Coordinates of C-alpha atoms in Angstrom, one line a residue:
Chain A
X838 CA -15.6 -35.1 140.6
X839 CA -14.9 -38.7 141.7
X840 CA -17.8 -40.8 142.8
X841 CA -17.7 -43.2 145.6
X842 CA -19.2 -46.9 144.2
X843 CA -20.0 -48.0 147.6
X844 CA -22.2 -44.8 148.3
X845 CA -23.6 -45.3 144.7
X846 CA -24.3 -48.7 145.6
X847 CA -26.4 -48.1 149.3
X848 CA -28.3 -45.2 147.1
X849 CA -29.5 -48.0 144.5
X850 CA -29.5 -51.1 146.0
X851 CA -32.8 -51.2 148.6
X852 CA -35.0 -49.9 145.9
X853 CA -34.0 -52.1 143.3
X854 CA -33.9 -55.1 145.9
X855 CA -37.6 -54.5 146.2
X856 CA -38.2 -53.9 142.5
X857 CA -36.6 -57.1 141.2
X858 CA -38.5 -59.1 144.0
X859 CA -41.9 -57.8 143.5
X860 CA -42.3 -56.8 140.1
X861 CA -39.3 -57.9 138.2
X862 CA -39.4 -61.9 139.4
X863 CA -42.9 -61.8 139.8
X864 CA -43.8 -61.2 136.3
X865 CA -41.5 -64.0 135.0
X866 CA -42.5 -66.1 137.3
X867 CA -46.2 -65.5 135.9
X868 CA -44.9 -66.1 132.7
X869 CA -43.4 -69.7 133.7
X870 CA -46.7 -70.7 135.9
X871 CA -48.4 -70.2 132.6
X872 CA -46.8 -73.4 130.9
X873 CA -47.2 -75.4 134.3
X874 CA -50.3 -77.3 135.9
X875 CA -49.5 -75.7 139.1
X876 CA -52.7 -75.5 141.6
X877 CA -51.2 -73.1 144.1
X878 CA -51.2 -75.5 146.7
X879 CA -49.4 -78.4 146.2
X880 CA -45.0 -78.2 145.9
X881 CA -44.6 -80.0 142.6
X882 CA -46.1 -79.3 139.4
X883 CA -45.3 -80.3 135.7
X884 CA -44.4 -78.3 132.6
X885 CA -47.4 -78.7 130.5
X886 CA -45.9 -76.5 127.2
X887 CA -48.9 -74.3 125.4
X888 CA -51.6 -76.8 126.8
X889 CA -52.9 -73.7 129.0
X890 CA -53.4 -71.3 126.1
X891 CA -54.8 -74.1 123.7
X892 CA -57.6 -74.6 126.6
X893 CA -57.8 -70.7 127.0
X894 CA -58.8 -70.2 123.4
X895 CA -61.3 -73.3 123.6
X896 CA -63.2 -72.2 127.1
X897 CA -66.1 -69.6 126.1
X898 CA -66.1 -67.8 129.4
X899 CA -62.6 -67.0 128.4
X900 CA -64.2 -65.4 125.2
X901 CA -66.4 -63.9 126.9
X902 CA -64.3 -62.3 129.5
X903 CA -61.8 -61.1 126.6
X904 CA -65.1 -59.4 124.8
X905 CA -66.4 -58.1 128.1
X906 CA -63.0 -56.1 128.7
X907 CA -62.5 -55.0 125.3
X908 CA -66.0 -53.6 125.4
X909 CA -65.4 -51.6 128.7
X910 CA -62.2 -50.6 127.4
X911 CA -63.4 -48.9 124.0
X912 CA -66.6 -47.5 125.6
X913 CA -64.6 -45.9 128.4
X914 CA -61.9 -44.8 126.3
X915 CA -64.5 -43.0 124.3
X916 CA -66.2 -41.6 126.9
X917 CA -63.5 -40.4 128.6
X918 CA -62.0 -38.3 125.7
X919 CA -64.7 -37.3 124.0
X920 CA -66.7 -35.9 126.9
X921 CA -63.0 -35.0 128.6
X922 CA -62.2 -32.7 125.5
X923 CA -65.6 -30.9 125.4
X924 CA -65.7 -30.1 129.1
X925 CA -62.1 -29.1 129.3
X926 CA -62.7 -26.4 126.4
X927 CA -65.9 -25.4 128.3
X928 CA -64.3 -25.6 131.8
X929 CA -60.9 -23.6 130.6
X930 CA -61.8 -20.0 131.5
X931 CA -62.0 -18.2 134.6
X932 CA -64.9 -17.0 137.1
X933 CA -66.2 -18.5 140.0
X934 CA -68.9 -20.9 138.3
X935 CA -66.3 -22.9 136.7
X936 CA -64.1 -23.1 139.2
X937 CA -67.1 -24.8 141.4
X938 CA -67.8 -26.9 138.2
X939 CA -64.1 -27.8 137.7
X940 CA -64.1 -28.8 141.3
X941 CA -67.4 -30.7 141.5
X942 CA -66.9 -32.6 138.6
X943 CA -63.4 -34.0 140.0
X944 CA -64.5 -35.3 143.6
X945 CA -65.9 -38.6 142.5
X946 CA -62.1 -39.4 141.4
X947 CA -61.3 -39.3 144.8
X948 CA -63.6 -41.8 145.6
X949 CA -62.6 -45.5 145.9
X950 CA -64.1 -48.0 143.2
X951 CA -66.1 -50.1 146.0
X952 CA -67.8 -46.8 147.2
X953 CA -69.1 -45.9 143.8
X954 CA -69.7 -49.2 142.8
X955 CA -72.4 -49.3 146.1
X956 CA -73.9 -45.5 145.3
X957 CA -74.4 -46.6 141.6
X958 CA -76.2 -50.0 142.2
X959 CA -78.8 -48.2 144.6
X960 CA -79.3 -45.6 141.6
X961 CA -79.3 -48.3 139.1
X962 CA -81.9 -50.8 140.8
X963 CA -84.4 -51.9 138.8
X964 CA -87.1 -51.4 141.8
X965 CA -86.7 -48.6 143.9
X966 CA -84.1 -46.9 142.1
X967 CA -83.7 -43.6 141.3
X968 CA -82.9 -43.5 137.5
X969 CA -86.7 -45.5 137.7
X970 CA -88.2 -43.6 140.0
X971 CA -87.2 -40.4 137.8
X972 CA -88.3 -42.2 134.4
X973 CA -92.1 -42.9 136.1
X974 CA -92.5 -39.5 137.6
X975 CA -92.5 -38.5 133.7
X976 CA -94.8 -41.3 132.9
X977 CA -92.2 -43.5 131.2
X978 CA -91.7 -47.1 131.5
X979 CA -89.3 -48.8 133.9
X980 CA -85.9 -49.9 132.3
X981 CA -84.4 -52.8 133.4
X982 CA -80.4 -52.0 133.2
X983 CA -79.5 -55.7 134.3
X984 CA -81.8 -57.3 131.2
X985 CA -78.9 -58.4 129.4
X986 CA -75.2 -59.1 129.8
X987 CA -74.8 -56.7 127.1
X988 CA -76.7 -53.7 129.0
X989 CA -75.2 -54.3 132.0
X990 CA -71.8 -53.6 130.7
X991 CA -72.6 -50.7 129.2
X992 CA -74.2 -49.5 132.7
X993 CA -71.0 -50.4 134.2
X994 CA -68.6 -49.0 131.7
X995 CA -70.7 -45.3 132.4
X996 CA -70.3 -45.9 135.9
X997 CA -66.6 -46.7 135.7
X998 CA -66.6 -43.4 133.7
X999 CA -68.2 -41.1 136.5
X1000 CA -65.6 -42.4 138.7
X1001 CA -63.0 -40.9 137.2
X1002 CA -63.8 -38.5 134.2
X1003 CA -62.7 -35.7 136.4
X1004 CA -59.0 -36.9 136.0
X1005 CA -59.4 -36.9 132.3
X1006 CA -60.3 -33.5 132.2
X1007 CA -57.9 -32.3 134.5
X1008 CA -55.2 -33.4 131.9
X1009 CA -57.1 -31.9 129.2
X1010 CA -57.3 -28.8 130.7
X1011 CA -53.5 -28.3 131.7
X1012 CA -52.9 -29.5 128.3
X1013 CA -55.5 -26.6 126.8
X1014 CA -53.4 -23.9 129.2
X1015 CA -49.8 -24.6 127.2
X1016 CA -51.9 -23.8 124.1
X1017 CA -50.4 -19.8 123.6
X1018 CA -53.4 -17.6 123.5
X1019 CA -51.6 -15.8 120.4
X1020 CA -52.9 -18.1 117.9
X1021 CA -56.5 -17.7 119.0
X1022 CA -56.3 -13.9 118.9
X1023 CA -54.8 -14.0 115.4
X1024 CA -58.0 -16.6 114.5
X1025 CA -60.2 -14.4 116.0
X1026 CA -58.8 -11.5 114.0
X1027 CA -59.4 -13.3 110.5
X1028 CA -62.8 -14.1 111.9
X1029 CA -62.7 -17.9 112.5
X1030 CA -66.1 -18.9 114.6
X1031 CA -65.5 -20.9 117.9
X1032 CA -66.3 -24.3 116.1
X1033 CA -63.4 -23.6 113.6
X1034 CA -61.3 -22.6 116.4
X1035 CA -61.8 -25.8 118.2
X1036 CA -61.6 -28.0 115.0
X1037 CA -58.6 -26.4 113.6
X1038 CA -56.1 -25.1 116.9
X1039 CA -57.7 -26.9 119.8
X1040 CA -57.8 -30.1 118.3
X1041 CA -54.5 -30.4 116.7
X1042 CA -52.8 -28.5 119.8
X1043 CA -54.1 -30.8 122.0
X1044 CA -52.3 -34.1 120.8
X1045 CA -50.0 -34.4 123.6
X1046 CA -53.4 -34.9 126.2
X1047 CA -54.7 -37.2 123.8
X1048 CA -51.8 -39.4 123.5
X1049 CA -51.7 -39.6 127.7
X1050 CA -55.0 -39.5 128.1
X1051 CA -55.8 -42.5 125.4
X1052 CA -53.1 -44.7 126.9
X1053 CA -54.0 -44.0 130.3
X1054 CA -57.8 -45.1 129.5
X1055 CA -57.0 -47.9 127.2
X1056 CA -54.6 -49.4 130.1
X1057 CA -57.0 -48.6 132.6
X1058 CA -60.1 -50.1 130.7
X1059 CA -58.4 -53.5 130.0
X1060 CA -57.1 -53.9 133.8
X1061 CA -61.0 -53.4 135.2
X1062 CA -61.7 -55.4 138.0
X1063 CA -62.9 -53.4 141.6
X1064 CA -66.3 -51.8 139.8
X1065 CA -67.4 -55.3 138.2
X1066 CA -66.6 -57.3 141.2
X1067 CA -69.0 -55.3 143.6
X1068 CA -71.7 -54.5 141.3
X1069 CA -72.7 -58.3 139.7
X1070 CA -69.3 -60.0 141.0
X1071 CA -68.9 -61.3 137.5
X1072 CA -72.3 -62.8 137.1
X1073 CA -74.9 -64.1 136.1
X1074 CA -72.9 -66.9 135.0
X1075 CA -69.5 -65.5 134.5
X1076 CA -71.3 -63.2 131.6
X1077 CA -69.8 -60.0 132.9
X1078 CA -66.6 -61.0 133.6
X1079 CA -63.0 -59.4 132.9
X1080 CA -60.4 -60.8 132.0
X1081 CA -58.7 -59.9 135.6
X1082 CA -61.7 -61.0 137.4
X1083 CA -61.2 -64.2 135.0
X1084 CA -57.8 -64.6 136.2
X1085 CA -58.5 -64.0 140.2
X1086 CA -61.6 -66.2 140.2
X1087 CA -59.5 -68.9 138.5
X1088 CA -56.4 -68.2 140.6
X1089 CA -58.0 -68.5 144.0
X1090 CA -61.1 -70.0 144.5
X1091 CA -60.5 -72.9 141.6
X1092 CA -57.0 -73.2 142.4
X1093 CA -55.9 -73.3 138.6
X1094 CA -52.9 -71.1 139.2
X1095 CA -51.5 -72.1 135.8
X1096 CA -54.5 -71.5 133.7
X1097 CA -55.2 -68.6 135.6
X1098 CA -51.5 -67.1 134.8
X1099 CA -52.2 -68.0 131.2
X1100 CA -55.3 -65.9 130.7
X1101 CA -53.1 -62.8 132.5
X1102 CA -50.4 -63.4 130.4
X1103 CA -52.8 -62.6 127.2
X1104 CA -53.9 -59.5 128.9
X1105 CA -50.4 -58.3 129.5
X1106 CA -49.7 -58.9 125.7
X1107 CA -52.8 -57.1 124.9
X1108 CA -52.0 -53.8 126.8
X1109 CA -48.4 -53.8 125.4
X1110 CA -49.6 -54.4 122.0
X1111 CA -52.1 -51.6 122.7
X1112 CA -49.7 -49.0 124.1
X1113 CA -46.8 -49.6 121.6
X1114 CA -49.3 -49.1 118.5
X1115 CA -50.9 -46.0 120.6
X1116 CA -47.4 -44.3 120.8
X1117 CA -46.5 -45.0 117.3
X1118 CA -49.9 -43.2 116.2
X1119 CA -49.3 -40.6 118.5
X1120 CA -45.7 -39.6 117.3
X1121 CA -47.2 -39.1 113.8
X1122 CA -49.6 -36.9 114.9
X1123 CA -48.2 -34.3 117.3
X1124 CA -48.0 -31.0 116.2
X1125 CA -44.5 -29.1 116.5
X1126 CA -45.7 -25.0 117.2
Chain B
X48 CA -69.5 -7.6 123.0
X49 CA -72.4 -7.9 125.0
X50 CA -73.7 -10.6 122.9
X51 CA -70.4 -12.7 124.0
X52 CA -70.8 -11.7 127.5
X53 CA -74.4 -13.5 126.9
X54 CA -73.1 -16.3 125.2
X55 CA -70.4 -16.7 128.2
X56 CA -73.0 -16.6 131.2
X57 CA -75.2 -19.1 129.0
X58 CA -72.5 -21.5 128.8
X59 CA -71.3 -21.1 132.6
X60 CA -74.6 -21.7 133.5
X61 CA -75.0 -25.0 131.2
X62 CA -71.6 -26.5 132.7
X63 CA -73.0 -25.6 136.3
X64 CA -76.2 -27.8 135.5
X65 CA -74.0 -30.3 134.2
X66 CA -71.8 -29.9 137.2
X67 CA -74.5 -30.5 139.9
X68 CA -76.5 -33.4 137.8
X69 CA -73.0 -35.2 137.8
X70 CA -73.1 -34.4 141.6
X71 CA -76.4 -36.0 142.2
X72 CA -75.7 -39.5 142.6
X73 CA -73.5 -38.2 145.8
X74 CA -76.5 -35.9 147.2
X75 CA -78.6 -39.2 147.1
X76 CA -75.8 -41.0 149.2
X77 CA -75.6 -38.1 151.4
X78 CA -79.5 -37.4 152.0
X79 CA -80.2 -41.4 152.5
X80 CA -77.3 -41.9 155.2
X81 CA -79.5 -39.5 157.4
X82 CA -83.0 -41.1 156.9
X83 CA -84.4 -44.1 158.6
X84 CA -85.1 -47.2 156.2
X85 CA -89.0 -47.0 155.2
X86 CA -88.1 -43.3 154.1
X87 CA -85.5 -44.2 151.8
X88 CA -88.5 -46.4 150.3
X89 CA -91.0 -44.1 150.0
X90 CA -88.9 -41.2 149.1
X91 CA -85.5 -41.3 148.1
X92 CA -84.9 -38.2 146.1
X93 CA -85.9 -35.7 149.0
X94 CA -84.5 -34.2 151.9
X95 CA -85.0 -36.1 155.2
X96 CA -88.4 -35.3 156.6
X97 CA -87.1 -37.7 160.1
X98 CA -83.3 -36.9 160.3
X99 CA -81.4 -39.2 161.9
X100 CA -78.0 -40.5 163.1
X101 CA -78.7 -43.7 163.9
X102 CA -77.7 -45.1 160.6
X103 CA -73.8 -43.9 161.4
X104 CA -73.8 -45.4 164.9
X105 CA -75.3 -48.8 163.8
X106 CA -72.6 -48.9 160.3
X107 CA -69.7 -47.3 162.5
X108 CA -70.3 -50.4 164.9
X109 CA -71.0 -53.2 162.5
X110 CA -68.0 -52.5 160.5
X111 CA -65.8 -51.6 163.2
X112 CA -64.9 -48.2 161.2
X113 CA -62.1 -46.9 163.4
X114 CA -60.1 -50.4 163.0
X115 CA -60.4 -49.9 159.3
X116 CA -59.4 -46.4 159.0
X117 CA -56.3 -47.0 161.4
X118 CA -55.5 -49.9 159.0
X119 CA -55.9 -47.8 156.2
X120 CA -54.2 -44.7 157.2
X121 CA -51.0 -46.9 158.8
X122 CA -50.6 -48.6 155.1
X123 CA -51.2 -45.8 152.8
X124 CA -48.6 -43.6 155.1
X125 CA -46.0 -45.9 155.4
X126 CA -46.1 -47.4 151.7
X127 CA -45.6 -43.8 150.6
X128 CA -43.1 -43.1 152.8
X129 CA -41.1 -46.5 151.9
X130 CA -41.8 -45.6 147.9
X131 CA -40.4 -41.9 148.3
X132 CA -37.6 -43.0 150.1
X133 CA -36.6 -46.0 147.8
X134 CA -37.0 -44.1 144.9
X135 CA -35.9 -40.5 145.5
X136 CA -32.6 -42.0 146.6
X137 CA -32.1 -44.6 143.2
X138 CA -33.5 -41.6 141.0
X139 CA -30.8 -39.3 142.6
X140 CA -28.0 -41.6 141.2
X141 CA -29.8 -42.5 138.0
X142 CA -30.3 -38.6 137.4
X143 CA -26.8 -37.6 138.1
X144 CA -24.3 -40.4 137.2
X145 CA -23.2 -40.6 133.1
X146 CA -22.7 -43.7 131.3
X147 CA -24.4 -46.5 129.8
X148 CA -24.7 -48.5 133.1
X149 CA -27.0 -46.2 134.7
X150 CA -28.9 -45.4 131.1
X151 CA -29.5 -49.2 131.2
X152 CA -30.8 -49.1 134.8
X153 CA -32.9 -46.2 134.0
X154 CA -34.7 -48.2 131.3
X155 CA -34.8 -51.3 133.4
X156 CA -36.5 -49.5 136.3
X157 CA -39.3 -48.1 134.2
X158 CA -40.3 -51.7 132.6
X159 CA -42.9 -52.1 135.4
X160 CA -44.9 -49.1 134.7
X161 CA -46.7 -51.0 131.6
X162 CA -47.5 -54.2 134.0
X163 CA -50.9 -54.5 135.4
X164 CA -50.5 -55.4 139.1
X165 CA -53.0 -58.5 138.8
X166 CA -49.5 -60.2 136.5
X167 CA -47.6 -60.0 139.8
X168 CA -50.3 -60.8 142.2
X169 CA -50.2 -64.6 142.1
X170 CA -46.6 -64.8 142.2
X171 CA -46.4 -62.4 144.8
X172 CA -48.4 -64.2 147.1
X173 CA -46.0 -67.3 146.8
X174 CA -43.0 -65.0 147.5
X175 CA -44.9 -63.3 150.2
X176 CA -45.4 -66.7 152.0
X177 CA -42.2 -68.1 151.7
X178 CA -40.8 -65.3 153.6
X179 CA -43.2 -65.5 155.9
X180 CA -45.0 -62.0 155.0
X181 CA -48.2 -63.3 153.6
X182 CA -51.5 -62.0 155.6
X183 CA -49.1 -59.1 157.2
X184 CA -49.0 -55.2 156.4
X185 CA -45.4 -55.2 156.1
X186 CA -45.9 -57.6 153.4
X187 CA -48.4 -55.6 151.2
X188 CA -45.8 -52.7 151.7
X189 CA -43.2 -54.5 150.0
X190 CA -45.7 -55.5 147.3
X191 CA -46.5 -51.6 146.5
X192 CA -43.1 -50.7 146.8
X193 CA -42.4 -53.4 144.1
X194 CA -45.6 -52.4 142.1
X195 CA -45.4 -48.7 142.2
X196 CA -41.6 -48.2 142.0
X197 CA -41.1 -47.5 137.9
X198 CA -44.1 -44.7 138.1
X199 CA -42.5 -42.9 141.0
X200 CA -38.7 -43.6 139.7
X201 CA -40.0 -41.8 136.5
X202 CA -41.4 -38.9 138.0
X203 CA -38.3 -38.3 140.2
X204 CA -35.3 -38.8 137.7
X205 CA -37.2 -36.2 135.4
X206 CA -37.4 -33.7 138.4
X207 CA -34.0 -34.3 139.5
X208 CA -32.3 -33.7 136.4
X209 CA -34.0 -29.9 136.2
X210 CA -31.8 -29.1 139.4
X211 CA -28.2 -28.2 139.0
X212 CA -25.5 -30.4 140.0
X213 CA -23.1 -27.7 140.6
X214 CA -25.1 -28.0 143.8
X215 CA -24.1 -31.2 144.8
X216 CA -20.1 -30.3 143.5
X217 CA -20.0 -27.3 146.0
X218 CA -21.4 -29.4 149.0
X219 CA -18.6 -32.2 147.7
X220 CA -16.2 -29.6 148.2
X221 CA -17.2 -28.7 151.5
X222 CA -16.4 -32.1 152.6
X223 CA -20.2 -33.5 152.6
X224 CA -20.9 -36.8 152.1
X225 CA -23.8 -38.1 149.4
X226 CA -26.0 -39.0 152.2
X227 CA -25.7 -35.4 153.5
X228 CA -25.8 -33.9 150.3
X229 CA -29.1 -35.9 149.4
X230 CA -31.0 -35.2 152.2
X231 CA -30.1 -31.9 153.1
X232 CA -29.6 -30.4 149.9
X233 CA -31.3 -32.4 147.1
X234 CA -34.4 -33.8 149.2
X235 CA -35.7 -30.2 150.1
X236 CA -35.3 -28.7 146.7
X237 CA -37.7 -31.9 145.0
X238 CA -40.5 -31.4 147.3
X239 CA -42.7 -30.6 144.5
X240 CA -42.1 -33.9 143.2
X241 CA -42.6 -35.4 146.4
X242 CA -45.8 -33.5 146.8
X243 CA -47.0 -35.1 143.3
X244 CA -45.6 -38.8 143.9
X245 CA -48.1 -38.7 147.7
X246 CA -51.1 -37.4 145.6
X247 CA -50.8 -40.1 143.0
X248 CA -49.4 -43.0 145.3
X249 CA -51.7 -42.2 148.1
X250 CA -55.1 -42.0 146.1
X251 CA -53.9 -45.4 144.5
X252 CA -53.0 -47.0 147.6
X253 CA -55.9 -45.6 149.7
X254 CA -58.7 -47.0 147.5
X255 CA -56.7 -50.2 146.3
X256 CA -59.2 -53.1 146.8
X257 CA -57.5 -56.3 144.3
X258 CA -54.2 -56.5 146.6
X259 CA -55.5 -56.0 150.3
X260 CA -57.9 -58.6 149.6
X261 CA -55.6 -61.2 148.6
X262 CA -52.4 -60.1 150.4
X263 CA -53.8 -59.0 153.5
X264 CA -56.9 -61.2 153.7
X265 CA -59.2 -60.5 156.5
X266 CA -56.4 -62.3 158.8
X267 CA -54.3 -59.7 158.2
X268 CA -56.6 -56.7 159.2
X269 CA -59.1 -55.0 156.8
X270 CA -59.1 -51.6 154.8
X271 CA -61.7 -49.4 154.3
X272 CA -62.2 -50.8 151.2
X273 CA -62.3 -54.5 152.0
X274 CA -64.0 -53.5 154.9
X275 CA -67.2 -52.0 153.7
X276 CA -67.4 -54.4 150.8
X277 CA -67.1 -57.1 153.5
X278 CA -69.7 -54.9 155.8
X279 CA -71.9 -54.3 153.3
X280 CA -72.1 -57.6 151.7
X281 CA -73.6 -58.7 154.8
X282 CA -77.0 -56.7 154.4
X283 CA -76.8 -55.7 150.9
X284 CA -80.4 -54.0 150.7
X285 CA -80.4 -52.4 153.8
X286 CA -79.7 -48.7 152.2
X287 CA -79.8 -46.7 155.0
X288 CA -76.6 -48.6 156.4
X289 CA -74.9 -49.4 152.9
X290 CA -75.1 -44.9 152.6
X291 CA -73.9 -44.6 156.1
X292 CA -71.2 -46.8 155.5
X293 CA -70.2 -45.4 152.1
X294 CA -70.4 -41.5 153.8
X295 CA -68.3 -42.5 156.6
X296 CA -65.5 -44.7 154.5
X297 CA -65.5 -41.3 152.0
X298 CA -66.0 -38.3 153.7
X299 CA -62.5 -37.8 155.2
X300 CA -61.2 -37.9 151.4
X301 CA -63.5 -35.9 150.4
X302 CA -62.7 -33.3 152.8
X303 CA -59.2 -33.6 152.4
X304 CA -59.6 -33.0 148.6
X305 CA -61.7 -30.0 149.4
X306 CA -59.2 -28.5 151.7
X307 CA -56.1 -29.1 149.1
X308 CA -57.7 -28.8 145.9
X309 CA -54.9 -26.5 144.5
X310 CA -52.1 -28.9 145.4
X311 CA -54.4 -31.9 144.2
X312 CA -54.5 -30.7 140.5
X313 CA -51.1 -28.9 140.7
X314 CA -50.1 -32.2 141.3
X315 CA -51.6 -34.6 138.9
X316 CA -51.1 -31.9 135.7
X317 CA -47.5 -31.4 136.9
X318 CA -47.1 -35.2 137.3
X319 CA -48.7 -35.6 133.8
X320 CA -48.2 -33.3 131.6
X321 CA -44.4 -32.1 130.7
X322 CA -44.9 -28.4 130.4

């Protein structure tokens, strides 16, 4: 069968044109900007070599942003995957009650981060918040979730997890359904208990799901912007800023596009390194059956 | 046997309790959206004693909710449609043709998957303003098309490969041109993949906050997310209005999800896990 090159081009060109203009070129531009002192307004700018990167590594607020980003990434990845696997193992069964629970846990996933952040900023208030009202009802003392930047970040990580845990649970459930039931039957015949089966069959065979979920949750955690922006705005004094928030603020409020691009490029490199490492690890651990 | 049954029931009830606690923040948003302000302060947890819809009226008027909905719907529907058209056509050629060039083109098209959108945001603003498309909806659509091209083409190429090429060949022998072959024969067959793409892209674009904030700005029209962020910012502690806004912004999407649950779940899982 002969292919008409003209038709091939007509099919490929529109998509690739948009992709090149709004993905490939911007990535190259971001790299270039990171070596300049562009302010986002003037027509001219100079190449200043590695100065932006040198300045970033001397900027305490950038290190704080990097720290906050990594903490959020680690906490959310742990919660998504540990709680996700446990819930998926419990929910992967038939019945009306479990069906209802599955849909209930998934509902927050369809909500926008802005909405979720507003609901939770009411719930977590120190004065008049629901959590503290409940604590006081049982005679406890109030908890100030905003006491230090660290506690605030822990709280925000929990809120982020509430928002998208359902998505990870669904992926785990669908991976569980690919595990052949005969393996469990054989194991039951041999007299193995629930915990033995969970650690020796379910977990190893869940590896493909764990790989996908870890890559998604690590990349997601490193990109955080929305929840933090609404709940604290990065404050007080930039103490809860993520790298994305830092970059956006430097670019649009301080008009330091070159500096901001350098920060974003560092984030980008971290994401790429994490993904490569994860893929390499998961290749080793996936089991064939 | 009966011991196992009891165990099963205990598990079911524990999971149900967890699910109900999990939804508690939504319960709080719902009940407090229909209470007057003083009642929220006095008893935030109980069902409303003085049921009122005034919060909704006020929220609806102050945040111009109809406008926000119109913008979000126009942006989401047209971006998703544009992405599906552009990527499914390109994916068709990549999936069908053999040879190094097409292989390389595929690898090139996947490069964008790992790139966080914030990398492309700042340079794209410059590009869009040079094209006189900054602060316009077409500008945002093009930005989304570039951003999600990689993910969508990944879904489509894998799926189109599972459809036998003999179908195209017989259409070719019957004298159909590639456009007819694609739109009449292939496109209807890749509907499940299109459904997955619609769910993923629809959710991401509908809920997006950062990009419309800077590409559209408030000049180019507020979306649901930027609109309620802006509206609520103005009356931070008027919780009755906050919750009414939250409900107005979320109820339609929750209802949509509850109606199409099966499609949502299947779409998400078929996209994420290869059988």
